[in-house]
Coordinates of N, CA, C and O in Angstrom, one line a residue:
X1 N 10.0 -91.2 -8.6 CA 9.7 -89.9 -9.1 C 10.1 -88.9 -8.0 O 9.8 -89.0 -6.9
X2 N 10.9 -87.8 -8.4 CA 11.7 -86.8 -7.5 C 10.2 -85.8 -7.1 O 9.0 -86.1 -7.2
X3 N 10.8 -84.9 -6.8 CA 9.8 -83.3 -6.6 C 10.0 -82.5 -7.8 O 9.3 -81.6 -8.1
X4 N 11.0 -82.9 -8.3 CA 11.1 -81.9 -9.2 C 10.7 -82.1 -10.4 O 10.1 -81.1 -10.9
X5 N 10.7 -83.4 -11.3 CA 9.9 -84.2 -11.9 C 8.4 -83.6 -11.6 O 7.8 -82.7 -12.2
X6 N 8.0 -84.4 -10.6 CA 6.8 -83.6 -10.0 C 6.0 -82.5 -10.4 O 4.8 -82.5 -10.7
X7 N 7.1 -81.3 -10.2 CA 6.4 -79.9 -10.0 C 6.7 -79.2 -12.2 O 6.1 -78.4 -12.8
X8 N 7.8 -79.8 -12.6 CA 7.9 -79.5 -13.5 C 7.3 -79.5 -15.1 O 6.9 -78.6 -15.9
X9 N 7.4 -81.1 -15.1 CA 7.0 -81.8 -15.9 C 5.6 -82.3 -16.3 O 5.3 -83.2 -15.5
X10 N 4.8 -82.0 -17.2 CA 3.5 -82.1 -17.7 C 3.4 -83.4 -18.5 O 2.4 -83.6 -19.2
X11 N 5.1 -84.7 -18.1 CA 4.5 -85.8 -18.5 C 4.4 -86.7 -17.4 O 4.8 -86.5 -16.3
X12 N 3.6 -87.9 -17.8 CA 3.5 -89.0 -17.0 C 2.8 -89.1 -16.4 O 1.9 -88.3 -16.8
X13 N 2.4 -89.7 -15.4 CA 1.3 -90.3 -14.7 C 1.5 -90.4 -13.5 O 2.4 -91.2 -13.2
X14 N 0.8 -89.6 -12.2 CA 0.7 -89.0 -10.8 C -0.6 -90.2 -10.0 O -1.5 -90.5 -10.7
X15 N -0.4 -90.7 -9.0 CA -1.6 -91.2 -8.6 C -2.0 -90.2 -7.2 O -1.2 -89.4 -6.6
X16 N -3.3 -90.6 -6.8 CA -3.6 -89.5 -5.9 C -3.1 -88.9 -4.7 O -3.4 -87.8 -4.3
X17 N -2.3 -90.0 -3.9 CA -1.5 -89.4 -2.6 C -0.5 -88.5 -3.1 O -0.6 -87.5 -2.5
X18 N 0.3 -88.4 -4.1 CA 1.0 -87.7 -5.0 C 0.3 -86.5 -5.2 O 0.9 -85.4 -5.0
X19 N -1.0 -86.4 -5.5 CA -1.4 -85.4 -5.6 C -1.9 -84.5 -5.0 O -2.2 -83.3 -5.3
X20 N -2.2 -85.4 -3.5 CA -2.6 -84.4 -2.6 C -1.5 -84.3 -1.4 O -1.6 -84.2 -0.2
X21 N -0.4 -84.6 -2.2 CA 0.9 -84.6 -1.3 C 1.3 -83.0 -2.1 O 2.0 -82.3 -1.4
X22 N 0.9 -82.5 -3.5 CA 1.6 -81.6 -3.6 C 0.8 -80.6 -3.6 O 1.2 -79.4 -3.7
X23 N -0.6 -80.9 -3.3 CA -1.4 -79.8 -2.9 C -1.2 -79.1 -1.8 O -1.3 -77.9 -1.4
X24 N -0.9 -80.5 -1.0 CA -0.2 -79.6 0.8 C 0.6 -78.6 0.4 O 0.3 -77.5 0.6
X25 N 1.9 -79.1 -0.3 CA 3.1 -78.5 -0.4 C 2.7 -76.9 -0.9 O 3.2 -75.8 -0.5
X26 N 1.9 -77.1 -1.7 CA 1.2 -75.3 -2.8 C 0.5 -74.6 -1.0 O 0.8 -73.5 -0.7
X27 N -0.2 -75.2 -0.3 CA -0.8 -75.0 0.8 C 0.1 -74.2 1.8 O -0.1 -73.0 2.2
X28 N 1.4 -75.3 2.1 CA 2.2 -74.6 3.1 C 3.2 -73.8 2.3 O 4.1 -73.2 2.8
X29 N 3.1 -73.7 1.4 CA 4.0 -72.1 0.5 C 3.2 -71.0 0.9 O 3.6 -69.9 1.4
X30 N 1.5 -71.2 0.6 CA 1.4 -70.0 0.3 C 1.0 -69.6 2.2 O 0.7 -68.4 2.3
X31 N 1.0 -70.2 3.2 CA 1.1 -69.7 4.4 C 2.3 -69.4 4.8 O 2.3 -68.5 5.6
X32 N 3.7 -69.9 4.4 CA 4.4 -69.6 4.7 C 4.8 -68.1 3.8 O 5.8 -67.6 4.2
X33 N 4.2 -67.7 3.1 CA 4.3 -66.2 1.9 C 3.5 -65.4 2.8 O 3.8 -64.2 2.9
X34 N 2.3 -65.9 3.3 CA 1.3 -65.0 4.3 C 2.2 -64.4 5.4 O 2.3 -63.2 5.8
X35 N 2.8 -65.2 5.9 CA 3.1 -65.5 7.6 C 4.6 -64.4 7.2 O 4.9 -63.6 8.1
X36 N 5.5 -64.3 5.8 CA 6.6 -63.8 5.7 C 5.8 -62.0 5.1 O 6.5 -61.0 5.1
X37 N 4.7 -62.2 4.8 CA 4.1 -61.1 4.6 C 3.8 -59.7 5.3 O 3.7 -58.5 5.2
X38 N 3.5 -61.0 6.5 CA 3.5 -60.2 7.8 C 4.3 -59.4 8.7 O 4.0 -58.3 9.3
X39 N 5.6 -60.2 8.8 CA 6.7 -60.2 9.5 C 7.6 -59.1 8.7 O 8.4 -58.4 9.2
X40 N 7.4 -59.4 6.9 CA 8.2 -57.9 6.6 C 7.8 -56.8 6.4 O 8.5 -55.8 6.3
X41 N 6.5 -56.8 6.4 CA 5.6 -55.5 6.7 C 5.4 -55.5 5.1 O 5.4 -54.3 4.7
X42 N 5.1 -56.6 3.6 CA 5.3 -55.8 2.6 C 3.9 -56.2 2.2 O 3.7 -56.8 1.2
X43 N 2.8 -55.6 3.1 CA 1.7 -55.6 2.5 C 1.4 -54.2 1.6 O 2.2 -53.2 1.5
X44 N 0.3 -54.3 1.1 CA -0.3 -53.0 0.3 C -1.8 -53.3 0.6 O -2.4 -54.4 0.7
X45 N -2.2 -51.7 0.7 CA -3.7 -51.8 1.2 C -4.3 -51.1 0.1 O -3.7 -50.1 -0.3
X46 N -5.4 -51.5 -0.4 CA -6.2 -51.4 -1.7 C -7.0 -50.4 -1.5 O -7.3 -50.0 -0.4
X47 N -7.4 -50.0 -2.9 CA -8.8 -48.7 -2.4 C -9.8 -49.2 -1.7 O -10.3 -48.4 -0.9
X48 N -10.3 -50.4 -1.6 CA -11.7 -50.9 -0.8 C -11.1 -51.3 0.6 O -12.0 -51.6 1.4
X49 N -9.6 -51.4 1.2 CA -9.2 -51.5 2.9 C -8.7 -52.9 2.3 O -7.8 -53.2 3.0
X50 N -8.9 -53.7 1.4 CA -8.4 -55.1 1.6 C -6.6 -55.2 1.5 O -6.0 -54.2 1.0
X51 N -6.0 -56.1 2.0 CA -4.6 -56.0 2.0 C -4.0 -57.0 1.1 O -4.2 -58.2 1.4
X52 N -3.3 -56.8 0.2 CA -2.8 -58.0 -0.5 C -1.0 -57.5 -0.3 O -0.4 -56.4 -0.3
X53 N -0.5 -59.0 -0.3 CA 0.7 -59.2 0.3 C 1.4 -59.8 -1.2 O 1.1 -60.7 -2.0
X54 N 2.6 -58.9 -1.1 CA 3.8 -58.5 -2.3 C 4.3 -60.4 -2.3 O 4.0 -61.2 -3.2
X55 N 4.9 -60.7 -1.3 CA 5.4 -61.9 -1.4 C 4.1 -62.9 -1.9 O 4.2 -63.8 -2.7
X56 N 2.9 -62.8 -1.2 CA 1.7 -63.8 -1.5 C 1.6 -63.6 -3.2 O 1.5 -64.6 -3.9
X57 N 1.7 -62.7 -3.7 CA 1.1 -62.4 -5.2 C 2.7 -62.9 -5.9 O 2.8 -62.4 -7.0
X58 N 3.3 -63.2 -5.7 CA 4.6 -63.8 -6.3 C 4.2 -65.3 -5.9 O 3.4 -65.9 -6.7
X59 N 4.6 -65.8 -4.8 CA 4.3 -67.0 -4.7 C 3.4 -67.3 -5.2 O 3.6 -68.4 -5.5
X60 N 1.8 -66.9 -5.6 CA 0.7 -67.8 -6.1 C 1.2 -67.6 -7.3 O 1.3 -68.8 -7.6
X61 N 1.6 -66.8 -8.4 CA 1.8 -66.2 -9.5 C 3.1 -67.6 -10.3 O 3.2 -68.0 -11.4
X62 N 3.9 -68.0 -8.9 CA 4.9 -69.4 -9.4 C 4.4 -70.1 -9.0 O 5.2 -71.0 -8.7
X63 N 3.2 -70.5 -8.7 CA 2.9 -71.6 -8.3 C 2.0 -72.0 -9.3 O 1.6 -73.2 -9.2
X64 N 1.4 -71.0 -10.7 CA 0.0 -71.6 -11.3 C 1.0 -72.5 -12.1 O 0.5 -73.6 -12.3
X65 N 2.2 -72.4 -12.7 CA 3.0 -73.4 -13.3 C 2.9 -75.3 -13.0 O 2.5 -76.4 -13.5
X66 N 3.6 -74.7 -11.8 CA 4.0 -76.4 -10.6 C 2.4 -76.6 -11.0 O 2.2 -77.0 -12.2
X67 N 1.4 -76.5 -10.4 CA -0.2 -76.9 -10.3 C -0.5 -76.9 -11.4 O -1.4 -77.8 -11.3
X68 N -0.6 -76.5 -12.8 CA -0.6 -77.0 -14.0 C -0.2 -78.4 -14.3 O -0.8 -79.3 -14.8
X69 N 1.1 -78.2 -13.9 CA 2.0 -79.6 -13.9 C 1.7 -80.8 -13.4 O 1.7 -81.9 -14.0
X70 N 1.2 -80.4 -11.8 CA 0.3 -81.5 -11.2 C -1.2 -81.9 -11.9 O -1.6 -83.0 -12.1
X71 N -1.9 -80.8 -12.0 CA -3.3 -81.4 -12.5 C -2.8 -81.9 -14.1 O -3.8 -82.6 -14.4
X72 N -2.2 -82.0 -15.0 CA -1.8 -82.7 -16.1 C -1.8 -84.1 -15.8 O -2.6 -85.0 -15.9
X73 N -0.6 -84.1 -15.2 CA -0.2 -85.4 -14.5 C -1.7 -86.2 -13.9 O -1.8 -87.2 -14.6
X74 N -2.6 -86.0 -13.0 CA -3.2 -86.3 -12.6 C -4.4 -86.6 -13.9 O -4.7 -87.8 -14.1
X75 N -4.7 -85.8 -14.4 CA -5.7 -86.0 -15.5 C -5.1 -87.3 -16.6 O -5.8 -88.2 -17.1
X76 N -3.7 -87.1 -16.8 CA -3.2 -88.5 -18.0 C -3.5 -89.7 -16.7 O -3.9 -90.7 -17.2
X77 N -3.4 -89.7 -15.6 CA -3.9 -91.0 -14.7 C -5.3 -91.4 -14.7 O -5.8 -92.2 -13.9
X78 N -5.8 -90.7 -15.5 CA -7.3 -90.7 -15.2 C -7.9 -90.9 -16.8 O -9.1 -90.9 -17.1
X79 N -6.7 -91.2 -17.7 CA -6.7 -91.6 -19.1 C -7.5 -90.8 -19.6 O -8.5 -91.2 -20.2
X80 N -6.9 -89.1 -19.4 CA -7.6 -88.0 -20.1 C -6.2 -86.6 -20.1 O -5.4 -86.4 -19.2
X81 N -6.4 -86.1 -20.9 CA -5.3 -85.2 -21.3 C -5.8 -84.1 -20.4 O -6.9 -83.8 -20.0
X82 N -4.3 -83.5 -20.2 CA -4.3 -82.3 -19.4 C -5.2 -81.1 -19.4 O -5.5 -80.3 -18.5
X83 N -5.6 -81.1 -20.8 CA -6.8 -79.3 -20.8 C -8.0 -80.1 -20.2 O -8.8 -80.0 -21.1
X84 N -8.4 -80.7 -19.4 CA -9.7 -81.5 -18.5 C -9.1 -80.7 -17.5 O -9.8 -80.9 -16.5
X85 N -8.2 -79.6 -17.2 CA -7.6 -79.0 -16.2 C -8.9 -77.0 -16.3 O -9.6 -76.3 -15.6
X86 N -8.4 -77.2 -17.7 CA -10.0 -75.9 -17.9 C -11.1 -76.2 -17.4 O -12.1 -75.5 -17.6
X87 N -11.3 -77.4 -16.7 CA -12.8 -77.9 -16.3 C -13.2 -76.6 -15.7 O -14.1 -75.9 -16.1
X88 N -12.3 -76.4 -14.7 CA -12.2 -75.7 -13.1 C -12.7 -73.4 -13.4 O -12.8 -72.4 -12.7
X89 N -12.8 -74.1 -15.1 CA -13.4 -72.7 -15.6 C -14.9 -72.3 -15.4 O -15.3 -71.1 -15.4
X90 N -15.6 -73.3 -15.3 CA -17.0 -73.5 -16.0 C -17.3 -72.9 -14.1 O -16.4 -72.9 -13.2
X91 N -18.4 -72.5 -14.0 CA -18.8 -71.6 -12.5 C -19.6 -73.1 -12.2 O -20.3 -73.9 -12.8
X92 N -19.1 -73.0 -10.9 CA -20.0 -74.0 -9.5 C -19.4 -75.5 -10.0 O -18.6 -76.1 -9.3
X93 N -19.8 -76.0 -11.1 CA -19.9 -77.6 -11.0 C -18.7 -77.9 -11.7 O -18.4 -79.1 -11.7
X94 N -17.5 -76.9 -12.5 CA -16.1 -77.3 -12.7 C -15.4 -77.3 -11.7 O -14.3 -77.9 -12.0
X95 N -15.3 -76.7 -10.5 CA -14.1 -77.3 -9.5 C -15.0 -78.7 -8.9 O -14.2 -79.6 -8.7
X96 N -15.9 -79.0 -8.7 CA -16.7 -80.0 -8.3 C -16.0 -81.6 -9.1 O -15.6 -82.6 -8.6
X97 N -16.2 -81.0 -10.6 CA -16.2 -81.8 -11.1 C -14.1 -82.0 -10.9 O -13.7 -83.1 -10.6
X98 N -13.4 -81.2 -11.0 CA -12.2 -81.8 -10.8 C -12.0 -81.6 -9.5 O -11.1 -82.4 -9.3
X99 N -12.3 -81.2 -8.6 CA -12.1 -82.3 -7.4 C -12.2 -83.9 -7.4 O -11.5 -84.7 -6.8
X100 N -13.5 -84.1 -8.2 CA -13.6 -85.4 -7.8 C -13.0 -86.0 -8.8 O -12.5 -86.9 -8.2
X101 N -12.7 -86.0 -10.0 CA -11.4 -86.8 -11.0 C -10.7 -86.7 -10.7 O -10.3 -87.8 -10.7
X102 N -9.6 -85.9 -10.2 CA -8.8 -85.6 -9.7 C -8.3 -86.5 -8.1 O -7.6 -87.5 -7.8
X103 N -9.0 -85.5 -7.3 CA -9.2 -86.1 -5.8 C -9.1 -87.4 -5.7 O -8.1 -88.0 -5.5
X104 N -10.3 -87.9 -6.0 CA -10.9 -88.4 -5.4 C -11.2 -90.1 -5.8 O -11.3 -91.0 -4.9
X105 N -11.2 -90.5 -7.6 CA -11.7 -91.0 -7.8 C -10.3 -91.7 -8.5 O -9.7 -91.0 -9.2
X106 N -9.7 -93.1 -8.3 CA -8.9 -93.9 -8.8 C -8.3 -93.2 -10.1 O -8.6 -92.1 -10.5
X107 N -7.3 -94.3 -10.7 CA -6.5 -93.2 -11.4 C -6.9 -94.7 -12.5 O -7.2 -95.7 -11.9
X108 N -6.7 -94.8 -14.1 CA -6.8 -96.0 -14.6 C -5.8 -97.2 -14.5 O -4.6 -96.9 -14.2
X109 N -6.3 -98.3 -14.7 CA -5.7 -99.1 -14.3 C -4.4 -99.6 -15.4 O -4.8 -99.7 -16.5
X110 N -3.1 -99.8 -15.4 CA -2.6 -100.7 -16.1 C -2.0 -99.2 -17.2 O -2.5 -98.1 -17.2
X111 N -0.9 -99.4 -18.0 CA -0.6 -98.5 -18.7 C -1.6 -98.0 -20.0 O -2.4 -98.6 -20.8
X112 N -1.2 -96.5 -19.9 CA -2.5 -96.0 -21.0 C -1.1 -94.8 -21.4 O -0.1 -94.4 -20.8
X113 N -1.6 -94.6 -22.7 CA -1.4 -93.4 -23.7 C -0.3 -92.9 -23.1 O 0.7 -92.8 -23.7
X114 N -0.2 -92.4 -21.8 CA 0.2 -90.9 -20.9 C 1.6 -92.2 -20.3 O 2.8 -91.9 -20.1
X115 N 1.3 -93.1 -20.3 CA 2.6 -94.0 -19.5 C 2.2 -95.1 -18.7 O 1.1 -95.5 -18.9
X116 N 3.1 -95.9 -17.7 CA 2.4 -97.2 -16.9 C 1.8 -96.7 -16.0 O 1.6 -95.4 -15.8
X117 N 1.2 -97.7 -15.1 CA 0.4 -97.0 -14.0 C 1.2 -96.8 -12.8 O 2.0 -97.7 -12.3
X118 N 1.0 -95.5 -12.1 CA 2.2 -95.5 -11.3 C 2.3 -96.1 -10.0 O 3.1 -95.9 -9.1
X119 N 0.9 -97.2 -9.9 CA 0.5 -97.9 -8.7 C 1.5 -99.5 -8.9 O 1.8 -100.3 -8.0
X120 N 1.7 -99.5 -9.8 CA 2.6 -101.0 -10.3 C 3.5 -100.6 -10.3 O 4.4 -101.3 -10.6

């Protein structure tokens, strides 16, 4: 499986190094958008002093796609369809709870619905 595959596509089945291989990747974009934020001066300062950065609000704004794509992926390995991704709506115990399906906890074994297992 490419990167591109990867970040695109909402089929198939991701196991977890995969998935916290592309969480880095969303990680060092959006420091690298901070750090380019800085350096071209194209921040904007809000009515309350806070600063939000032109290039950061592009970069996260392409990035909810690719991360859609990944938590899909991740959820058919866990022999559950991709809207288990709205978990992360519900306040306090939905990012909890997809952290740890996600993260944390094995992916199913042997081929299901979503494709083979991508550990075989």
């Amino acid at each position: 499986m490419d990167w591109k595959y990867l970040l695109t596509s909402f089929d198939g089945r991701i196991n977890r190094g995969k998935f916290w291989a592309a969480i880095g990747v969303f990680v060092v974009i959006g420091i690298v958008g901070f750090i380019l934020d800085a350096i071209l001066g194209t921040r904007i300062t809000t009515a309350s002093g806070a600063q939000i950065g032109i290039i950061g609000i592009l970069v996260a704004l392409a990035s909810i796609y690719f991360a859609l794509a990944v938590y899909a992926k991740r959820w058919h390995d866990r022999g559950k369809s991709g809207w288990w991704s709205l978990i992360m709506l519900v306040p306090f115990i939905g990012p909890i709870w997809f952290l740890v399906e996600c993260g944390i906890l094995e992916g199913a074994r042997g081929a299901n619905q979503y494709g083979p297992d991508p550990l075989a």
